[in-house]
Coordinates of C-alpha atoms in Angstrom, one line a residue:
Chain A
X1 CA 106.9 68.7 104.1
X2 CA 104.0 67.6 102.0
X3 CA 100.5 69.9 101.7
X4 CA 97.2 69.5 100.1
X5 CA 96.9 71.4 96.8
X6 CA 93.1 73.3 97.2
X7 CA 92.4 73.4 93.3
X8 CA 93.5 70.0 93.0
X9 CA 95.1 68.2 89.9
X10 CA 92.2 67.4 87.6
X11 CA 92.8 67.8 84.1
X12 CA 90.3 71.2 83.8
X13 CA 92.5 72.3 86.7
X14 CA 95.6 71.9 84.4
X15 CA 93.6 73.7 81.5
X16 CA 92.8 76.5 83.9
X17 CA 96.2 77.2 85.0
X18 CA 97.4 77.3 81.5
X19 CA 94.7 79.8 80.9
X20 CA 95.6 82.4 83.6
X21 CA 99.2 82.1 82.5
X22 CA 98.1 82.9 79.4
X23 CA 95.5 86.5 79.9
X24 CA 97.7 87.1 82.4
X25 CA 101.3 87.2 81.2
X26 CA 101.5 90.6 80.0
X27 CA 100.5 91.2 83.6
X28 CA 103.1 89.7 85.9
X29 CA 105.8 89.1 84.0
X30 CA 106.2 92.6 82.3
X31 CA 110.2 93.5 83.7
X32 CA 111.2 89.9 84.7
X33 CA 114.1 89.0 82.2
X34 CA 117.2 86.8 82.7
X35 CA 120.5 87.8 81.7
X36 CA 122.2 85.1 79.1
X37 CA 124.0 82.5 80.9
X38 CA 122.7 83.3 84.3
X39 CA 121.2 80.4 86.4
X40 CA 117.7 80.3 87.2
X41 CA 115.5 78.5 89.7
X42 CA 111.9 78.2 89.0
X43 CA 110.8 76.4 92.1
X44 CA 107.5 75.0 92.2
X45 CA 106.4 75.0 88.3
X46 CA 103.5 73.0 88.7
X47 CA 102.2 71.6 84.9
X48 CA 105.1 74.3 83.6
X49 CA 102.4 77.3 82.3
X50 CA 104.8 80.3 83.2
X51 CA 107.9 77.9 82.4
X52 CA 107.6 78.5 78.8
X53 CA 106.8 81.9 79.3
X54 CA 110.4 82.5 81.6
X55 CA 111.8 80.6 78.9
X56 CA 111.1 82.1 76.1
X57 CA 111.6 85.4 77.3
X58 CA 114.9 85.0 78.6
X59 CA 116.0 82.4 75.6
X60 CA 119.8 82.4 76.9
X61 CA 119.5 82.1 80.6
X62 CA 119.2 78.4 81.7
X63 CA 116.0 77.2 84.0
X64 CA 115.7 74.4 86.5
X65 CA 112.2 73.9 87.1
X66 CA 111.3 72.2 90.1
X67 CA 108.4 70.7 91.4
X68 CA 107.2 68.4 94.1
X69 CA 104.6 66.4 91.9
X70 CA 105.8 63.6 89.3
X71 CA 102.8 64.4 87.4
X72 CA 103.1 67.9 87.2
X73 CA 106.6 67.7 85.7
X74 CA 105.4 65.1 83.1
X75 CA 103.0 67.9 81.8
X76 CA 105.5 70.6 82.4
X77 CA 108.1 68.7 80.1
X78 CA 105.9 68.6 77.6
X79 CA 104.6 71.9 77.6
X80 CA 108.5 72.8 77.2
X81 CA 109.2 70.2 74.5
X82 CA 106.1 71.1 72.6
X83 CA 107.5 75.2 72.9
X84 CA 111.0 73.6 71.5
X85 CA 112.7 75.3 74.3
X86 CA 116.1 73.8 74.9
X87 CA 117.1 75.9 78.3
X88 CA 115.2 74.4 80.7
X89 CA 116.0 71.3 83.1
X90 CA 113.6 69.9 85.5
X91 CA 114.0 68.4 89.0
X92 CA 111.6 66.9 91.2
X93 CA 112.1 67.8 94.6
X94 CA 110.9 69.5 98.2
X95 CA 110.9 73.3 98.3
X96 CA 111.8 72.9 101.9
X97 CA 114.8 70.9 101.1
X98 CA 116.8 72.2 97.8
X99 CA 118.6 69.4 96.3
X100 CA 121.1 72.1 94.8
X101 CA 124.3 73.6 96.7
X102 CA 124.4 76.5 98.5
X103 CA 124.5 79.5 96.1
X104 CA 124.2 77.7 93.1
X105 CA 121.5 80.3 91.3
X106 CA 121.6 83.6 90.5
X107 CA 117.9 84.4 90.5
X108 CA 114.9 82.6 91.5
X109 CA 111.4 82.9 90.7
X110 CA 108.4 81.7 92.6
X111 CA 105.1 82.1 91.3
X112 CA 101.6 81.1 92.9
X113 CA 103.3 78.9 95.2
X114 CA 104.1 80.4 98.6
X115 CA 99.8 80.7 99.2
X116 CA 100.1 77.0 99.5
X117 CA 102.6 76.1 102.0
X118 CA 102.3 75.7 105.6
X119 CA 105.5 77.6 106.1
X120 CA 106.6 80.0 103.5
X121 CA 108.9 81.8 105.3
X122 CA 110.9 78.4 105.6
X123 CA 110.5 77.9 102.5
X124 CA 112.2 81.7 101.3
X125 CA 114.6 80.7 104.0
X126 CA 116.0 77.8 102.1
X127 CA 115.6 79.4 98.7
X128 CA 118.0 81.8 99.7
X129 CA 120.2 79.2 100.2
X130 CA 121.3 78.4 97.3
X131 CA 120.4 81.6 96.2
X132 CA 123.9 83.2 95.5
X133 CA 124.7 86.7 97.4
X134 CA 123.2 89.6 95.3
X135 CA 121.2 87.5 93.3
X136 CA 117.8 88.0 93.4
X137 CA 114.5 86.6 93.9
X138 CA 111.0 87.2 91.9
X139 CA 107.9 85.9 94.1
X140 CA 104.2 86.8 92.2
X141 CA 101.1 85.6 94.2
X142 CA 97.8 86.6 94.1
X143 CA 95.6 87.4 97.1
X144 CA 91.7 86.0 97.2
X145 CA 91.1 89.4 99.7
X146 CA 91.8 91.4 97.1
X147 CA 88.7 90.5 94.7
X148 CA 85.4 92.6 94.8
X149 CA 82.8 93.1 92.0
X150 CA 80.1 95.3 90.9
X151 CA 76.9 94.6 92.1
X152 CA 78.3 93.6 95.1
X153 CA 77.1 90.9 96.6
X154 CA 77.1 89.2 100.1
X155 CA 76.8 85.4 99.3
X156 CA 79.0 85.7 96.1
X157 CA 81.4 87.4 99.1
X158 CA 80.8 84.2 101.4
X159 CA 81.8 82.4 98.6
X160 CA 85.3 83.8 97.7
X161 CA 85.8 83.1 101.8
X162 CA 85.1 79.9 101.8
X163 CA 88.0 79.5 99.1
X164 CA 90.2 81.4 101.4
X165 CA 89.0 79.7 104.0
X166 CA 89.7 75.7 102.4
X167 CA 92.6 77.2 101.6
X168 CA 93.8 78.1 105.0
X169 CA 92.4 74.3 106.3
X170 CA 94.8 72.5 103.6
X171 CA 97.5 74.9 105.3
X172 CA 98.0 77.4 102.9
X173 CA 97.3 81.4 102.6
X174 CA 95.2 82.5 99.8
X175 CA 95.5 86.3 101.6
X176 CA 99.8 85.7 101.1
X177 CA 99.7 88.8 98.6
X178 CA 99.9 91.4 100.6
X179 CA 101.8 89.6 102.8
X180 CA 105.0 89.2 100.4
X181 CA 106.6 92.4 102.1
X182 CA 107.2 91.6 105.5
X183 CA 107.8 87.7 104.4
X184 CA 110.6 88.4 102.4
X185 CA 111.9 91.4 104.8
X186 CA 111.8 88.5 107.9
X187 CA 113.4 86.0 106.1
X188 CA 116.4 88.6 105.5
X189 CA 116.2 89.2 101.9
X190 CA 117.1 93.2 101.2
X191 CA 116.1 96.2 98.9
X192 CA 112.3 94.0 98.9
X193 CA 110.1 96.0 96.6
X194 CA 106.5 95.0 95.7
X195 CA 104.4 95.9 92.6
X196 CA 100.7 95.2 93.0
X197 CA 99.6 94.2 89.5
X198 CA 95.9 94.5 89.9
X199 CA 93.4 93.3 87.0
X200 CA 90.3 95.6 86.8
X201 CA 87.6 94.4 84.7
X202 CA 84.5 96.0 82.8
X203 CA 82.8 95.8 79.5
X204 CA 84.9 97.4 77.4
X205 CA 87.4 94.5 77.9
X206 CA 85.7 91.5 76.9
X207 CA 88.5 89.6 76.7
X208 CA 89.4 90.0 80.6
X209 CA 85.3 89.3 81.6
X210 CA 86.0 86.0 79.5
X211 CA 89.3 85.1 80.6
X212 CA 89.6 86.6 83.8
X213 CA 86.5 87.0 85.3
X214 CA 85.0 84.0 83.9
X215 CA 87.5 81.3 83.6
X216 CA 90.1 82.7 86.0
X217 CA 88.1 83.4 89.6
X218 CA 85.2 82.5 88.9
X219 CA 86.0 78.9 87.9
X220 CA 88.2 78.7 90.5
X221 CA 86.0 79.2 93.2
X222 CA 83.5 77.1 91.2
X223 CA 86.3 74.2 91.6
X224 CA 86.0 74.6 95.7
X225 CA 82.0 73.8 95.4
X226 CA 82.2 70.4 96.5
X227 CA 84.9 70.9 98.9
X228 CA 82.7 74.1 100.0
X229 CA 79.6 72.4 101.0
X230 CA 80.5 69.2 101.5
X231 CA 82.3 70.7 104.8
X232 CA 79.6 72.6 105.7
X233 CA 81.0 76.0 105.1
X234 CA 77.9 77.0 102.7
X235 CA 74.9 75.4 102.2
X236 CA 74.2 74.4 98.3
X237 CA 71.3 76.9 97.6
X238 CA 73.8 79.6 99.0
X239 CA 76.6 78.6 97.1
X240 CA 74.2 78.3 94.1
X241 CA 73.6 81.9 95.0
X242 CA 76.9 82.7 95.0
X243 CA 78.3 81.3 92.6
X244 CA 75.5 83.7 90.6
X245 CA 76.7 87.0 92.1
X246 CA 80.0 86.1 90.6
X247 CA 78.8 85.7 87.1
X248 CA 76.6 88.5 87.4
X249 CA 79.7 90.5 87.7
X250 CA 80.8 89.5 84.2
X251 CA 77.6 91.0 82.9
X252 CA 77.9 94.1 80.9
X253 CA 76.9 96.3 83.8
X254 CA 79.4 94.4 86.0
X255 CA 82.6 95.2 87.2
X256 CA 85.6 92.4 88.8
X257 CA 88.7 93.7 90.9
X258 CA 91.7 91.6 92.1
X259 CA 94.7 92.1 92.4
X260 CA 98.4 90.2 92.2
X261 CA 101.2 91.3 93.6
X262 CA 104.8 90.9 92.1
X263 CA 107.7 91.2 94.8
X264 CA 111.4 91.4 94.0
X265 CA 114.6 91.3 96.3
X266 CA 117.9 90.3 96.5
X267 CA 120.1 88.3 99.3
Chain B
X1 CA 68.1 117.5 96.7
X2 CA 70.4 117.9 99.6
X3 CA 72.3 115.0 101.3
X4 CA 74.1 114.9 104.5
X5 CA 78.0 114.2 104.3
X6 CA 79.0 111.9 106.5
X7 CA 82.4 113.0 106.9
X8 CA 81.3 116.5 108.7
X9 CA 82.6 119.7 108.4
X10 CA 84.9 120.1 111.1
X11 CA 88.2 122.1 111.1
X12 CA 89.9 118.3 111.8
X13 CA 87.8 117.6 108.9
X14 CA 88.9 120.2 106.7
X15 CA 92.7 119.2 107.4
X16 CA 92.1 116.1 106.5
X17 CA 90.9 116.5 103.6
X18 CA 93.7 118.9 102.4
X19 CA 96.3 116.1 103.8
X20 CA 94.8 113.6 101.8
X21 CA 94.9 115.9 98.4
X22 CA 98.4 116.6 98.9
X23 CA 99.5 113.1 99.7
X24 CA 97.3 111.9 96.4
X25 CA 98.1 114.6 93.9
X26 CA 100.3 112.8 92.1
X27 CA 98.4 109.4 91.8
X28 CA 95.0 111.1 91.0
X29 CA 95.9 114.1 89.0
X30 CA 98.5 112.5 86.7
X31 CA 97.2 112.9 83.0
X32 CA 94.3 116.0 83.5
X33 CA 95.2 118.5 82.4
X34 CA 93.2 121.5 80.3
X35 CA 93.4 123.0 77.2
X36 CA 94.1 127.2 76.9
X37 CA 90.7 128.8 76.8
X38 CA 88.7 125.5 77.9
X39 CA 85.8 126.0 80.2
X40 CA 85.7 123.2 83.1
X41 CA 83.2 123.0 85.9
X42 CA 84.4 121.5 89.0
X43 CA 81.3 119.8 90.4
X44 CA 81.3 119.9 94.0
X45 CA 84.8 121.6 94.9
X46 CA 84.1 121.1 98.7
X47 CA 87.0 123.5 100.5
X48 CA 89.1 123.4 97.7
X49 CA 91.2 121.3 97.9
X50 CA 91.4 119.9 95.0
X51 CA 90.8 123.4 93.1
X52 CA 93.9 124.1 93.4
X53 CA 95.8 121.3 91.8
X54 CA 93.3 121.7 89.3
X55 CA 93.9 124.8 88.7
X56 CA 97.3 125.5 88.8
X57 CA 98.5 122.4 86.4
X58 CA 95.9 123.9 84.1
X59 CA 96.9 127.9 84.1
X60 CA 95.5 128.7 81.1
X61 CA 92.1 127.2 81.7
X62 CA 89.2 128.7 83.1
X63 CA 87.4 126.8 86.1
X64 CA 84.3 127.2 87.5
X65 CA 84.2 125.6 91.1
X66 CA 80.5 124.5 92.4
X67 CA 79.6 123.1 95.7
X68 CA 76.1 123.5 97.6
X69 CA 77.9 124.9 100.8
X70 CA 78.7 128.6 101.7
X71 CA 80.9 127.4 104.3
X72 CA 83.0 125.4 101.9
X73 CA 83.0 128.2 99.4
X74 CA 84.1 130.5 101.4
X75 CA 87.3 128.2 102.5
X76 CA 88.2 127.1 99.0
X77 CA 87.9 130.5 98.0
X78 CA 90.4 131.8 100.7
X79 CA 92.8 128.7 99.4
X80 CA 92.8 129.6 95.9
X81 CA 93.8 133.1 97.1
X82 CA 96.8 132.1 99.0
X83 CA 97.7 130.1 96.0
X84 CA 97.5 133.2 94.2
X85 CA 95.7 131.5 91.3
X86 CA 93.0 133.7 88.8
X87 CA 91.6 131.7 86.6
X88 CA 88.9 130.0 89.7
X89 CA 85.8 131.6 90.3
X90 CA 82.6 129.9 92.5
X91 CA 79.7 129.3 92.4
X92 CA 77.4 128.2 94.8
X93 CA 74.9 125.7 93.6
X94 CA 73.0 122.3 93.8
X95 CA 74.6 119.5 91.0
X96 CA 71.8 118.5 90.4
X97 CA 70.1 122.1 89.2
X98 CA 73.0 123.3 87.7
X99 CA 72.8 127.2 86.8
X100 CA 74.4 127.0 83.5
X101 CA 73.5 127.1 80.2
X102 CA 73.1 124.2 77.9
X103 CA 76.8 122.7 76.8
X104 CA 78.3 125.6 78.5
X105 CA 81.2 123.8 79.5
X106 CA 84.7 122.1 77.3
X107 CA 85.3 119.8 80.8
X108 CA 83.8 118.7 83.9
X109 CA 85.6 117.2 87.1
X110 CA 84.2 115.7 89.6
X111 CA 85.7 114.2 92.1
X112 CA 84.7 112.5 95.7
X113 CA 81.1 113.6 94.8
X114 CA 79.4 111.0 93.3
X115 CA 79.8 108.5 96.4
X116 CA 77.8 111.4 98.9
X117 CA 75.0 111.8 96.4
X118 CA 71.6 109.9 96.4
X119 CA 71.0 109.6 93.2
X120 CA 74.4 109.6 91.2
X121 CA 72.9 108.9 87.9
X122 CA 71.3 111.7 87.8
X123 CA 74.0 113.9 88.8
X124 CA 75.8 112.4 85.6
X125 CA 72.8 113.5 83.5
X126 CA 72.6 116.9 85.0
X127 CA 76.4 117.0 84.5
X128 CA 75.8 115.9 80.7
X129 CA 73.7 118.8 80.4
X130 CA 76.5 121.9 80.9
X131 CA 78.7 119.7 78.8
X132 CA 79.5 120.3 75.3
X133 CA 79.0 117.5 72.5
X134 CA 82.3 115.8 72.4
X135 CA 83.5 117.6 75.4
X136 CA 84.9 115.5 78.3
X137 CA 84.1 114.1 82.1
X138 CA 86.6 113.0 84.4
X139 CA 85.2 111.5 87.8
X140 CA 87.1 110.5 90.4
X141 CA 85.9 108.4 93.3
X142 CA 87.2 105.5 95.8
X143 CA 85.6 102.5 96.8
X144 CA 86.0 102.0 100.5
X145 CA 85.0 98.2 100.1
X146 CA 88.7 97.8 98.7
X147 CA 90.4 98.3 101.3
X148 CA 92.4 95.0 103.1
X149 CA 95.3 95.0 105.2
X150 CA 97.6 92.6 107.0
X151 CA 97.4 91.9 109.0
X152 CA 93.6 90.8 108.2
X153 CA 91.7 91.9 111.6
X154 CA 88.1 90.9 111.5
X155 CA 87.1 93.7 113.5
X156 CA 89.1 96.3 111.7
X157 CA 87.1 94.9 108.9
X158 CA 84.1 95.5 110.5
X159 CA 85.0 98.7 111.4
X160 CA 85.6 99.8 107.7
X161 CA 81.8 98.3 106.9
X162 CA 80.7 100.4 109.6
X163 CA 82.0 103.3 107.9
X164 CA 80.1 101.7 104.4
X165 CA 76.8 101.3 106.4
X166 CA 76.9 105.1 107.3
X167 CA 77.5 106.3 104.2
X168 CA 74.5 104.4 103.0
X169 CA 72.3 106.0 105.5
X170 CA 73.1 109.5 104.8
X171 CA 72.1 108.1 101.1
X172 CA 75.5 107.7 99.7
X173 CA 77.6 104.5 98.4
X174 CA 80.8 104.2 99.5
X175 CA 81.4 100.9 97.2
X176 CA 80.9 104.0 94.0
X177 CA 84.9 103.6 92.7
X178 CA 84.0 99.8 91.4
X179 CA 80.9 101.3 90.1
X180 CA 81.9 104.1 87.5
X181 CA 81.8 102.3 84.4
X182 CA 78.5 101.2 84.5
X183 CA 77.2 104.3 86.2
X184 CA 78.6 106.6 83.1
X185 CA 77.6 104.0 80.5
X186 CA 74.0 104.3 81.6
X187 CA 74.3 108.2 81.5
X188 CA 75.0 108.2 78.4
X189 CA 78.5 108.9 77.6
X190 CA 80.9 107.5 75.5
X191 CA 84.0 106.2 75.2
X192 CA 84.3 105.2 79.2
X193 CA 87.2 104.6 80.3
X194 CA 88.3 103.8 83.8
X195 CA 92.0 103.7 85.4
X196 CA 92.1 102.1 88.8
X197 CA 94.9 104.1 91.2
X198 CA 96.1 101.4 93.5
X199 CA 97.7 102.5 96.5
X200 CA 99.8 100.0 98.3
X201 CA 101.3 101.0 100.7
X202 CA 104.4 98.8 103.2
X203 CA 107.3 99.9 105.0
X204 CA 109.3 101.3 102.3
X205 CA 106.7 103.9 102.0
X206 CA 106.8 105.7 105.4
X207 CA 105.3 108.7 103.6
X208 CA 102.2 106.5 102.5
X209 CA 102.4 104.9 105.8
X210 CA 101.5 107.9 107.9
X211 CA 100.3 110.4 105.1
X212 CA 97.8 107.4 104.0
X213 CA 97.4 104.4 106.3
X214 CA 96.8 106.4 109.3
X215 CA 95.9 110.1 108.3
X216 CA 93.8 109.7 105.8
X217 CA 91.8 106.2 105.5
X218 CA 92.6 105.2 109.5
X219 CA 91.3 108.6 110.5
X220 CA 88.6 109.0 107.9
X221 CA 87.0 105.1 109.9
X222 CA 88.2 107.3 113.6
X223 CA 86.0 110.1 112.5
X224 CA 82.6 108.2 112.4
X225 CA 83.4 106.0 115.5
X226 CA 80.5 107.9 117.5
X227 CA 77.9 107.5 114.7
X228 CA 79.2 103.9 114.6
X229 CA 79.0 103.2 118.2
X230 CA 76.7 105.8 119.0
X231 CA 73.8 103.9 116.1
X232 CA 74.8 100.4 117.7
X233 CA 76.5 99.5 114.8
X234 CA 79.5 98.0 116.9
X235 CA 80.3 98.1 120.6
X236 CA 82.6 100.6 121.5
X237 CA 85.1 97.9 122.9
X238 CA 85.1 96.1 119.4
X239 CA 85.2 99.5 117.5
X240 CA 88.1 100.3 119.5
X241 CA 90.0 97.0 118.5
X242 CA 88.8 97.2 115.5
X243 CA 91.0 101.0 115.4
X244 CA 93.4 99.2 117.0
X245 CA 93.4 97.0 113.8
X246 CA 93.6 99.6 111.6
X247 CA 96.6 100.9 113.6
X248 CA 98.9 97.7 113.3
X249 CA 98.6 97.6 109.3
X250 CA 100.7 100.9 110.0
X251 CA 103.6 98.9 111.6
X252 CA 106.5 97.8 110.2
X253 CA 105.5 94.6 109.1
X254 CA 102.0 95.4 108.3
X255 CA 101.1 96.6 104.7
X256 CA 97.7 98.7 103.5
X257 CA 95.7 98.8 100.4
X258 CA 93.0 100.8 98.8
X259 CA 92.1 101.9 95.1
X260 CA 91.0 105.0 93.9
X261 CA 89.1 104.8 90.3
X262 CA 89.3 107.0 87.6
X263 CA 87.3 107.4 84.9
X264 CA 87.4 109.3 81.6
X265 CA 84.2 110.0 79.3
X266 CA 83.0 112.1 76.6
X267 CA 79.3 113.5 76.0

């Protein structure tokens, strides 16, 4: 089952997502650590950002990486070969239909994925399949609902909807977040917890207005423009407008809230 | 400068308030604590709620509790008796007139103040005013604008802007929790810090579920439905479903999520 990808595959796309993995690794992956010679499915690794992070903070478990773009794994094998890391394998392949046996993994991690399916709970369904019993699964998504700024601001609002909203019309979920719960609970996983991991952001942090607010949300709404008004959901001066509020949040009277959240359960 | 509080001053009122500083003790209150021999004003104690956690994870401080209404006074007072705690005493009194000497104080808390007030700003200066040089502020507020829920109901949404709106009128800001930083900056203290105090809350958290979810934010939006309605703000059918809404985040597959800020500062 193939879906559109909202932030699409351009090359400042691909610098973007290597940015957020960056500012935000102390973030999500504080806790998640592999045990040596465990087996570990990262499914859906995109250009391989948070691969080389995994990797390199579990150095003796072994990763298959697996994504549904050609593309994607060509930059992701890269990124890995340029980090010298030697425990990672990487399959190309449909989320929906695991090309592994049943049980084959002990843990799997899914990151900034599941917001872009049509079906996730499918999709957790056939993870756990070849998840093996007790082992246990790491989801992390963000959710666009969560995000709200200081001075508040109804067209720079209107604009963080209409990413949710192109979001939804390519079939995904941008709002998945706080949806991770019940997900995994439905699709039979057990003991589901879920950390929110939010990222507040003010002055005294320049580093997050920069990286986060800046070139994390803001830049990825900016990326929807086209999409945005080219369908009609804003009109340009509007977005303009928008786009405005959102940087006037990165200001030094400003103020940017969103939040991820990290959810962890076992079959 | 008085300002009307748009929560009331009903005995349902009252209990909700003391539900909703039990439930949040913990989250809030971590990390304050007082020196021996420190003065701290509490800036707008209300019925006391609060005065009491205050003061008994502080014994050997000495509070002086403040609000503008005999009423509430006279029921914090009668709570800090049945704690059996000393080291309170009251005073009635406006925050922004406050009848205190210059840098009479070590500390000052306020908390769920700010966000009632017309002109917080200058409640902050005031504030600075009784403080000593190098003494500290702690101000806690929420932010009603970060509240989400799934499922996402657009008129439970509503519903929760309703509650925003009103605040507004009676010349508060609901939206204050985001707005700390810059608000305390401005004043002129230093060393701002703020701490954002997510709670999420899903079905592994049936205390948060009905302590929170539905007896403290659900019935905090309930408890303005006839300004809401009655001011034409919604239509009682909508502002029903929109309770309705509110309601089904409290299932078992619905989850809840709000922030509290809070924020640290010296004079």
């Amino acid at each position: 089952m193939a879906t559109d990808y909202v932030h699409g595959y351009s090359a400042g796309e691909t610098a973007r997502l290597a940015d957020q993995a960056t500012s935000l690794t102390a973030l999500l992956h504080a806790g998640t650590r592999y045990p040596a010679g465990s087996r570990v499915l990262e499914a859906g690794c995109a250009v391989g950002a948070q691969t080389v992070i995994l990797a390199a903070n579990s150095p003796r478990a072994s990763f298959v990486s697996l994504d549904l773009s050609a593309a994607s794994l060509a930059e992701a094998r890269q990124r890995v070969a340029r980090a010298a890391l030697a425990n990672v394998s990487f399959c190309q392949g449909d989320i929906y239909r695991l090309p592994f046996p049943p049980g084959h993994f002990d843990h799997i991690f899914v990151s900034f994925v599941l917001e872009h399916l049509p079906d996730p709970a499918a999709a957790l369904a056939a993870l756990q399949g070849v998840l093996r019993p007790g082992g246990s699964i790491t989801a992390i998504e963000g959710d666009h609902g969560s995000a709200y700024f200081h001075p508040d601001d109804a067209r720079a609002r209107r604009a963080v909807q209409c990413l949710i909203e192109l979001q939804a019309r390519a079939g995904g979920d941008s709002l998945i977040g706080r949806r991770l719960y019940p997900l995994l609970v439905q699709a039979g996983y057990r003991d589901v917890t879920v950390s929110p991991r939010m990222v507040y952001v003010d002055a005294s942090r320049p580093d997050l207005v920069d990286g986060f607010t800046r070139k994390t949300f803001t830049a990825m709404v900016e990326g929807v423009g086209g999409q945005a008004v080219g369908q009609g959901l804003m009109d340009a001066a509007d977005w303009a407008a928008g786009l405005a509020g959102l940087h006037r949040a990165a200001e030094d009277d400003g103020t940017f809230c969103y939040t991820f959240f990290k959810a962890e359960a076992r079959r």
